[in-house]
mmCIF file of C-alpha atoms in Angstrom:
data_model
loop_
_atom_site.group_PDB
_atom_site.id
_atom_site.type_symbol
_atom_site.label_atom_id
_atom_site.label_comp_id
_atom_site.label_asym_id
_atom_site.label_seq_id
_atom_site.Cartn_x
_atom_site.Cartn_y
_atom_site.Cartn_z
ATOM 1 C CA UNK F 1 -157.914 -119.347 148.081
ATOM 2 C CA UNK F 2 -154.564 -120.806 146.063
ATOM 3 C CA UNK F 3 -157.106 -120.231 142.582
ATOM 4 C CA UNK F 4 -157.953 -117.076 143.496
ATOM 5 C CA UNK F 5 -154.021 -116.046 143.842
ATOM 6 C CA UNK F 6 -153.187 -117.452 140.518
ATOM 7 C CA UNK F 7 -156.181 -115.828 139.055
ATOM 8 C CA UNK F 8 -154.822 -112.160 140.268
ATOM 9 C CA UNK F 9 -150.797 -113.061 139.248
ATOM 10 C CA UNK F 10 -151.619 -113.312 135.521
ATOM 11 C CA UNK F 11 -152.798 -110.060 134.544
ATOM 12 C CA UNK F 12 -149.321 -108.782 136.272
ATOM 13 C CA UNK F 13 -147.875 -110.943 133.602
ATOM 14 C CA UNK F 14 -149.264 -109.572 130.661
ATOM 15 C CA UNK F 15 -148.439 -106.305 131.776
ATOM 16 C CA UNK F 16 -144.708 -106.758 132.261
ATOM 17 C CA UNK F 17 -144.913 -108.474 128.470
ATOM 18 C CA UNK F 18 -146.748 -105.887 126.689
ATOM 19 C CA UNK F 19 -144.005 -103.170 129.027
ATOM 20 C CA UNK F 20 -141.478 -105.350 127.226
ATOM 21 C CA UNK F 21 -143.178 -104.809 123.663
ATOM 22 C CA UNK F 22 -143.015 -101.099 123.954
ATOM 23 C CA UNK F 23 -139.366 -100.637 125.255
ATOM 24 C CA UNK F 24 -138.356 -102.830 122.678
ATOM 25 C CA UNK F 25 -140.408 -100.275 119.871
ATOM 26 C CA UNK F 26 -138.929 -97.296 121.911
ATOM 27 C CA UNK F 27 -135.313 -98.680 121.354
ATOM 28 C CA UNK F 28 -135.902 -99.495 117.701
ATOM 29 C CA UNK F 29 -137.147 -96.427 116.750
ATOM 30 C CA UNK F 30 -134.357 -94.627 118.617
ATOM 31 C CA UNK F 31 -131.942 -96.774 116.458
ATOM 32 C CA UNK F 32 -133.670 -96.187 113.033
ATOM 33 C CA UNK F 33 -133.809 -92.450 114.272
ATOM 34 C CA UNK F 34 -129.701 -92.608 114.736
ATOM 35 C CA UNK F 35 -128.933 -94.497 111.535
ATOM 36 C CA UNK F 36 -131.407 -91.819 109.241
ATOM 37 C CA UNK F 37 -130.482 -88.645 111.124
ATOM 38 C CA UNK F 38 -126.344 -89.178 112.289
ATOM 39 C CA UNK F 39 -123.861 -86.740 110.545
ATOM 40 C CA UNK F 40 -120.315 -87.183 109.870
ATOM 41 C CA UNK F 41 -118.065 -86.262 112.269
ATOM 42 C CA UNK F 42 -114.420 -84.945 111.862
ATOM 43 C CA UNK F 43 -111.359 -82.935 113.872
ATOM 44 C CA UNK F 44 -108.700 -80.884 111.457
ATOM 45 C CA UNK F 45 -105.234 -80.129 112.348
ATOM 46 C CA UNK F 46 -102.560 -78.778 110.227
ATOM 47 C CA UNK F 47 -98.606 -79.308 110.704
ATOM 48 C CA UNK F 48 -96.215 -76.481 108.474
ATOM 49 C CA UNK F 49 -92.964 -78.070 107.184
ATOM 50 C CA UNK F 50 -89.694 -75.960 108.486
ATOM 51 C CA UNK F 51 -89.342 -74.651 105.627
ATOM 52 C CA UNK F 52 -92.461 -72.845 105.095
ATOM 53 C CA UNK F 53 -93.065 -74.304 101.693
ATOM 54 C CA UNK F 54 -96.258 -76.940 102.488
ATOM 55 C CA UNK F 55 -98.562 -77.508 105.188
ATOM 56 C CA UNK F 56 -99.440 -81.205 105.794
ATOM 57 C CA UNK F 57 -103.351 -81.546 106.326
ATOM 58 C CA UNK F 58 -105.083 -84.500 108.456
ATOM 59 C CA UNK F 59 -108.696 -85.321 108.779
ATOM 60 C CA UNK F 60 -109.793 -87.698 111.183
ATOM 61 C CA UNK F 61 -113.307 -89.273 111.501
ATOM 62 C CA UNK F 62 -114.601 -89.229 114.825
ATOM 63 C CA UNK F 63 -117.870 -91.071 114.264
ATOM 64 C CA UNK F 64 -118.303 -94.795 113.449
ATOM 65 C CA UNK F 65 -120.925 -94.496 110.193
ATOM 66 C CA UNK F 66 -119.536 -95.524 107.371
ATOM 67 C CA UNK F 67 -118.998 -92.868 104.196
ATOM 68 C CA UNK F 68 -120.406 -92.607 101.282
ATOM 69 C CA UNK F 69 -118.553 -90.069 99.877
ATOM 70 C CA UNK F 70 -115.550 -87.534 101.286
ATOM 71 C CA UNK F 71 -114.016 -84.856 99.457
ATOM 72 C CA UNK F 72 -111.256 -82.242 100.087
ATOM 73 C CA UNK F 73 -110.514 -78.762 97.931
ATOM 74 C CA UNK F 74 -108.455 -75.802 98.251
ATOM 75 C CA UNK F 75 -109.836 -72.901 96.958
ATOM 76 C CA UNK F 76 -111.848 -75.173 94.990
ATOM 77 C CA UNK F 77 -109.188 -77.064 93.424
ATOM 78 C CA UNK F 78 -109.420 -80.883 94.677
ATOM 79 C CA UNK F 79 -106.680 -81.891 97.171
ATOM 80 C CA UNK F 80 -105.758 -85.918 96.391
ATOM 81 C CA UNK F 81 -105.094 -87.514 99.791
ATOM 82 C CA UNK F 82 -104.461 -90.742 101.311
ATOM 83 C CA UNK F 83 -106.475 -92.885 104.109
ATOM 84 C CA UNK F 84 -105.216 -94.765 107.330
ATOM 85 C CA UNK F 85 -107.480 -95.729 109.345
ATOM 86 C CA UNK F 86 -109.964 -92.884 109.953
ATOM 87 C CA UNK F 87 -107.698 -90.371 109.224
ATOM 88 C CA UNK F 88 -106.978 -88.748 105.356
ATOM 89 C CA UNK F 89 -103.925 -86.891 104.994
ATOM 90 C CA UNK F 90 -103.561 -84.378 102.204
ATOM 91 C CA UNK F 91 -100.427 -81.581 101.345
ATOM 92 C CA UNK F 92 -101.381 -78.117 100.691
ATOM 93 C CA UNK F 93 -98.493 -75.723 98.920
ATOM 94 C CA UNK F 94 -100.633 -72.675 98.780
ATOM 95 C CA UNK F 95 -102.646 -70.795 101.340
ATOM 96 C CA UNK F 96 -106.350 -70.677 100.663
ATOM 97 C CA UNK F 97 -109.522 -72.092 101.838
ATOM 98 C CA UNK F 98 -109.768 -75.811 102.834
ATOM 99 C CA UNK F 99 -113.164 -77.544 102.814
ATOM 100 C CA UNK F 100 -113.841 -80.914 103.645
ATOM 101 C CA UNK F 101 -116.865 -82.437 102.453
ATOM 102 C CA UNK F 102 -118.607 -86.076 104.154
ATOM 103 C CA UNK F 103 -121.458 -88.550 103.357
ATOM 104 C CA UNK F 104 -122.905 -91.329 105.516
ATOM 105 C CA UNK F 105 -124.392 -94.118 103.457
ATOM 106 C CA UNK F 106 -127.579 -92.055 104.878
ATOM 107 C CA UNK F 107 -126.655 -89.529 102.605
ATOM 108 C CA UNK F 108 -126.547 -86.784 106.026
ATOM 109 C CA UNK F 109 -123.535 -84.614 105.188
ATOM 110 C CA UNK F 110 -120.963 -82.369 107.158
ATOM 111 C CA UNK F 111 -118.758 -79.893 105.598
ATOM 112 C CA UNK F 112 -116.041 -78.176 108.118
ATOM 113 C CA UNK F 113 -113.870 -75.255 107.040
ATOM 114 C CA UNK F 114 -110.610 -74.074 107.321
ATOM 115 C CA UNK F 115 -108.090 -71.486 106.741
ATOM 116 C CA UNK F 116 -104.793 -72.595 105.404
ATOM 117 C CA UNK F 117 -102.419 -69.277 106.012
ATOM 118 C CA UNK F 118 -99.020 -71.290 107.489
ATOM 119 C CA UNK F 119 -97.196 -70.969 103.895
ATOM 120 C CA UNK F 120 -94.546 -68.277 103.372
ATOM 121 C CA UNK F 121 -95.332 -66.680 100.215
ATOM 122 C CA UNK F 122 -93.900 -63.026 100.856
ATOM 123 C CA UNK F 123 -90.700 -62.568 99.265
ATOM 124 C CA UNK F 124 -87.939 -60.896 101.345
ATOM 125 C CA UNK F 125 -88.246 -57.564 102.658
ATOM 126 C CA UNK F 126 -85.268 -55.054 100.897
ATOM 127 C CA UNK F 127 -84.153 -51.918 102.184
ATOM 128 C CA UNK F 128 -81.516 -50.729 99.359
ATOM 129 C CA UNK F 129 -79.378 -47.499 99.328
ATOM 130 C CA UNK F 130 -76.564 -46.457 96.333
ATOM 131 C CA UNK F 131 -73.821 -45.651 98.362
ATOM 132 C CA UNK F 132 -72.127 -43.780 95.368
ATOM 133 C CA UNK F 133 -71.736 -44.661 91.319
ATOM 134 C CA UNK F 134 -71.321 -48.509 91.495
ATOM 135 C CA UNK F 135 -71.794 -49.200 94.349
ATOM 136 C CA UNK F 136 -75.102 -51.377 95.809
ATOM 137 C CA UNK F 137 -75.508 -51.675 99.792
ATOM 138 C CA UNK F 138 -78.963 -53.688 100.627
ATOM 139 C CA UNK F 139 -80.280 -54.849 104.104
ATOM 140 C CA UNK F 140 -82.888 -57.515 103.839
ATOM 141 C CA UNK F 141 -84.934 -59.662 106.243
ATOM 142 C CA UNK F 142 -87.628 -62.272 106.012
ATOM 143 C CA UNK F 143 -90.550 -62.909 108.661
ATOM 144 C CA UNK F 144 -91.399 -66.192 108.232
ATOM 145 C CA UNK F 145 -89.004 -68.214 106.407
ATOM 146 C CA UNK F 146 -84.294 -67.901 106.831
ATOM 147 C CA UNK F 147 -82.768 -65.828 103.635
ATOM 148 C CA UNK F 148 -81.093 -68.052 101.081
ATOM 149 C CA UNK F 149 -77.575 -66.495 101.666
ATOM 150 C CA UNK F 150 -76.587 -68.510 98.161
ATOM 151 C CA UNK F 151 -79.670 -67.088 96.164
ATOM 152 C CA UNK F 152 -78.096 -63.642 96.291
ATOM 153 C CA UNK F 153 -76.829 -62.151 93.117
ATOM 154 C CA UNK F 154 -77.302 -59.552 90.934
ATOM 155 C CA UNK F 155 -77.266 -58.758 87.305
ATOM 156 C CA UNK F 156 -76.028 -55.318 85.624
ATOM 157 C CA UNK F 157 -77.247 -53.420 82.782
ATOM 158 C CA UNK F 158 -74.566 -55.727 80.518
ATOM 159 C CA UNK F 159 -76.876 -58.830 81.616
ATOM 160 C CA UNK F 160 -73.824 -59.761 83.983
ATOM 161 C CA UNK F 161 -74.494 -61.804 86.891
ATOM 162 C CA UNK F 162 -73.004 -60.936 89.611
ATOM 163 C CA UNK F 163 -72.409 -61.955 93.197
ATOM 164 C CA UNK F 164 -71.553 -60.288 96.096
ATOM 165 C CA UNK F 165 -68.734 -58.615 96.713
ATOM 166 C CA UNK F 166 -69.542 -58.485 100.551
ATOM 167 C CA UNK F 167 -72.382 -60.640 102.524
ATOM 168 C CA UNK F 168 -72.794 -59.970 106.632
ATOM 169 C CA UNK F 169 -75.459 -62.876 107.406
ATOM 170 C CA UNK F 170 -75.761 -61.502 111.154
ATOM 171 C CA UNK F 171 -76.855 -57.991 109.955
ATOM 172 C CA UNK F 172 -78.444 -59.525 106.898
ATOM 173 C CA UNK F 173 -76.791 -57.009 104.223
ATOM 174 C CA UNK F 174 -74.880 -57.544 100.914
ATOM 175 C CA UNK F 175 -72.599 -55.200 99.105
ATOM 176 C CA UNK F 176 -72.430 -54.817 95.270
ATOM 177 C CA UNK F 177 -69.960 -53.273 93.037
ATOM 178 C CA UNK F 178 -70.807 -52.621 88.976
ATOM 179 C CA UNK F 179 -69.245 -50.432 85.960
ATOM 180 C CA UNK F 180 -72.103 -50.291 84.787
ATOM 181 C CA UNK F 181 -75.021 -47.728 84.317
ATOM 182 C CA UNK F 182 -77.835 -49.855 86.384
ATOM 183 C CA UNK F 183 -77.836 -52.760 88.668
ATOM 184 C CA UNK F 184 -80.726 -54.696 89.765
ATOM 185 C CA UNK F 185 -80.019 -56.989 92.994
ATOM 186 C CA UNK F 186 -82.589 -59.861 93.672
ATOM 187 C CA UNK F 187 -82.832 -61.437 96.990
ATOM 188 C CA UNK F 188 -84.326 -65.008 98.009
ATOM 189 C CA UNK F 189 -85.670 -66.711 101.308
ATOM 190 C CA UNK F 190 -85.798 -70.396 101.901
ATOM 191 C CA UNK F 191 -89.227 -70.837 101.057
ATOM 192 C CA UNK F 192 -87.991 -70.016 97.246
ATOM 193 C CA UNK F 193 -89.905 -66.091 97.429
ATOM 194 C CA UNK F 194 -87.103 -63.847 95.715
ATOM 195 C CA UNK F 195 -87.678 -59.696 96.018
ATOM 196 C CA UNK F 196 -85.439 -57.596 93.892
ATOM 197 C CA UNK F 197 -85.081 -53.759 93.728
ATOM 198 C CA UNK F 198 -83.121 -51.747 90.883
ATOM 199 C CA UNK F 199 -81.006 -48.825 90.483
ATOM 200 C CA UNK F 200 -78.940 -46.670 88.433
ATOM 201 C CA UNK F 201 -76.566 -44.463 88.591
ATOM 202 C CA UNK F 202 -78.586 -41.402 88.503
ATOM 203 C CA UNK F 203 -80.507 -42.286 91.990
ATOM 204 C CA UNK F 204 -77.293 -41.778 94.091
ATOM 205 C CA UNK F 205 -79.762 -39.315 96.371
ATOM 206 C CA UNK F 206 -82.564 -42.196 97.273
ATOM 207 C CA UNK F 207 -83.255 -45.073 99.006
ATOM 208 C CA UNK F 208 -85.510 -47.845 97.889
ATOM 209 C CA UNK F 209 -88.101 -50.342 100.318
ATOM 210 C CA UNK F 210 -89.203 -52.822 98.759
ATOM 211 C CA UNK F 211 -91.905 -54.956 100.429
ATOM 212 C CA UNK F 212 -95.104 -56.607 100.423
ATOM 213 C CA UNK F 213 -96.734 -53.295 100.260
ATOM 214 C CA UNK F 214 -94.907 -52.219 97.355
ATOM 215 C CA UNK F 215 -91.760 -50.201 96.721
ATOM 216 C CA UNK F 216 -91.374 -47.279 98.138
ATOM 217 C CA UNK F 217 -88.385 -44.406 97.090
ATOM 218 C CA UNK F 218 -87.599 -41.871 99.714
ATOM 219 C CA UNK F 219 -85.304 -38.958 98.958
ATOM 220 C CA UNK F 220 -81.479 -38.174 100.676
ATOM 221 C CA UNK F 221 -80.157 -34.893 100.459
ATOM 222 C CA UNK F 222 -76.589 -35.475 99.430
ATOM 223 C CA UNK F 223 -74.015 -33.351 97.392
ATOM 224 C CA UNK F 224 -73.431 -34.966 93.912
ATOM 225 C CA UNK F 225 -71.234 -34.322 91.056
ATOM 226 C CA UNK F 226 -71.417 -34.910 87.637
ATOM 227 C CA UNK F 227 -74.257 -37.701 88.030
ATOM 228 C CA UNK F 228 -74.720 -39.051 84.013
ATOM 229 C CA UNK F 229 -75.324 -42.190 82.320
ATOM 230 C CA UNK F 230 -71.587 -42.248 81.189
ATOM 231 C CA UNK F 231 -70.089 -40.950 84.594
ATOM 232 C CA UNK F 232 -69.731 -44.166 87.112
ATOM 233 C CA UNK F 233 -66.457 -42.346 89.145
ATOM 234 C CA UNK F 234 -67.053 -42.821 92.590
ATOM 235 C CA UNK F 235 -66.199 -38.957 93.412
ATOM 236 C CA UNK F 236 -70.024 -38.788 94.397
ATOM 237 C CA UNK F 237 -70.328 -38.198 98.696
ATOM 238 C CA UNK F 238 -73.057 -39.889 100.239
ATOM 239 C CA UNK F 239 -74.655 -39.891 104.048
ATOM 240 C CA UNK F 240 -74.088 -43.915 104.638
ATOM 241 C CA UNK F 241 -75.512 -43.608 108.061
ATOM 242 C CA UNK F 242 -78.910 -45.688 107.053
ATOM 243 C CA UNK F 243 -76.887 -48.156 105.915
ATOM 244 C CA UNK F 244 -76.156 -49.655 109.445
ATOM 245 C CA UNK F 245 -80.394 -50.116 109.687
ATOM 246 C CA UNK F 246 -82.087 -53.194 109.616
ATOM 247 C CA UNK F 247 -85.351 -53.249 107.246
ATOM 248 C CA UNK F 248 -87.990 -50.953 108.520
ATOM 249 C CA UNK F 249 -90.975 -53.474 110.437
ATOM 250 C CA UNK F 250 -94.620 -53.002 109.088
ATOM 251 C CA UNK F 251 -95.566 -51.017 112.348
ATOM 252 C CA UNK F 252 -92.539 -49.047 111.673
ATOM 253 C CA UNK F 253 -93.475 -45.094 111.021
ATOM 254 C CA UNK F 254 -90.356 -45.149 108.491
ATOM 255 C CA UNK F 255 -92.976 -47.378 106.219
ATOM 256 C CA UNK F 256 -95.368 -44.512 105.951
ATOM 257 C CA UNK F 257 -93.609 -41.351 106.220
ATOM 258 C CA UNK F 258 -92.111 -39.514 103.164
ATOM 259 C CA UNK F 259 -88.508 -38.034 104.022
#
């Protein structure tokens, strides 16, 4: 009886050995099916600088394969970067595209995209108005970066440069005074985006928005006297109630409608 026992154990045996062949082929397959098929893996974030100027760019590789290759561009300009760790760090100073381009030594490849739009590159919005002959009120504002309050200045038809003669940083509005025929103001934000808007003497009865859509010139009834190249008196009345207004907003109906 004890032979007949051993005779019916060994076949169990080779069973559980050959069971052992095959999960070992199932498990090296699955790993030679991981290391030929695995893509690159990465998470983007992007951190604007306070001042509106750059947006610093960080890449960080999530999976464990090592690279063959990694790229980054901007509108299809190449960004340089730096590496620490698994994470490359780049600086954008323009808004654009960003794609980021990977290689595993498998040569499988992931490219991510992503929009780059924190930069300020609108210059200041301007809302100007000739109060009479020589005399320059503007309102400005900025929606994204502070005004440069020490980037404001002017320069008159004599190539004069010339600074305020008033600034109200709360209400965000300058005053200029010129004996001159023409004055054009420019206006700057932080970000280094300057808008200007021009005038001369002879547009005593408009005002002037100037803005990322454009300029646009609206008309002011007003009773004028003797308005000439060579006539800067300041005898000229003028309605200075839009003075006291901030910049019209985009959604504003001011923006759109002719007066």
């Amino acid at each position: 009886m004890a032979d007949e026992n051993n005779v019916n154990e060994k076949p169990k045996k080779r069973k559980f050995s050959k069971l052992k062949y095959i999960i070992a082929f199932i498990f090296l397959n699955v790993i030679i099916f991981f290391a030929v098929t695995s893509q690159p893996h990465f998470e983007i974030s992007t951190v604007a600088d306070s001042d509106s100027k750059s947006v610093e760019i960080r890449v960080t590789q999530k999976s464990f394969f090592p690279l063959q290759s990694f790229t980054m561009t901007l509108d299809d300009s190449p960004l340089s970067y730096t590496k620490n760790g698994n994470t490359y760090v780049a600086t954008a100073t323009k808004n654009g595209t960003l794609e980021v381009v990977a290689t595993n030594l498998n040569t499988m490849s992931q490219t991510i995209y992503e929009r780059i739009d924190n930069i300020d590159s609108t210059s200041p919005t301007i809302f100007a108005q000739l109060v009479k002959k020589g005399v320059l009120n503007i309102t400005f504002e900025d929606g994204h970066s502070d005004i440069d309050y020490d980037s404001i200045y002017a320069i008159d038809s004599d190539d004069k440069k010339l600074k305020p003669e008033k600034i109200d940083k709360e209400e965000g509005r300058a005053t200029f005074e010129f004996d001159t025929y023409s004055i054009k103001a420019y206006v700057s934000d932080t970000a280094g985006n300057e808008g200007e808007v021009e005038f001369n003497n002879s547009e005593v009865n408009q005002t002037k928005l100037v803005s990322a859509e454009g300029t646009e010139v609206n008309d002011i009834p007003v009773e004028e006297s003797g308005n000439n190249e060579n006539d800067i008196s300041d005898e000229t009345t003028f309605d200075v109630g839009n003075l006291n207004e901030k910049p019209p907003k985009k959604n504003d109906d001011y923006l759109y409608e002719k007066h």
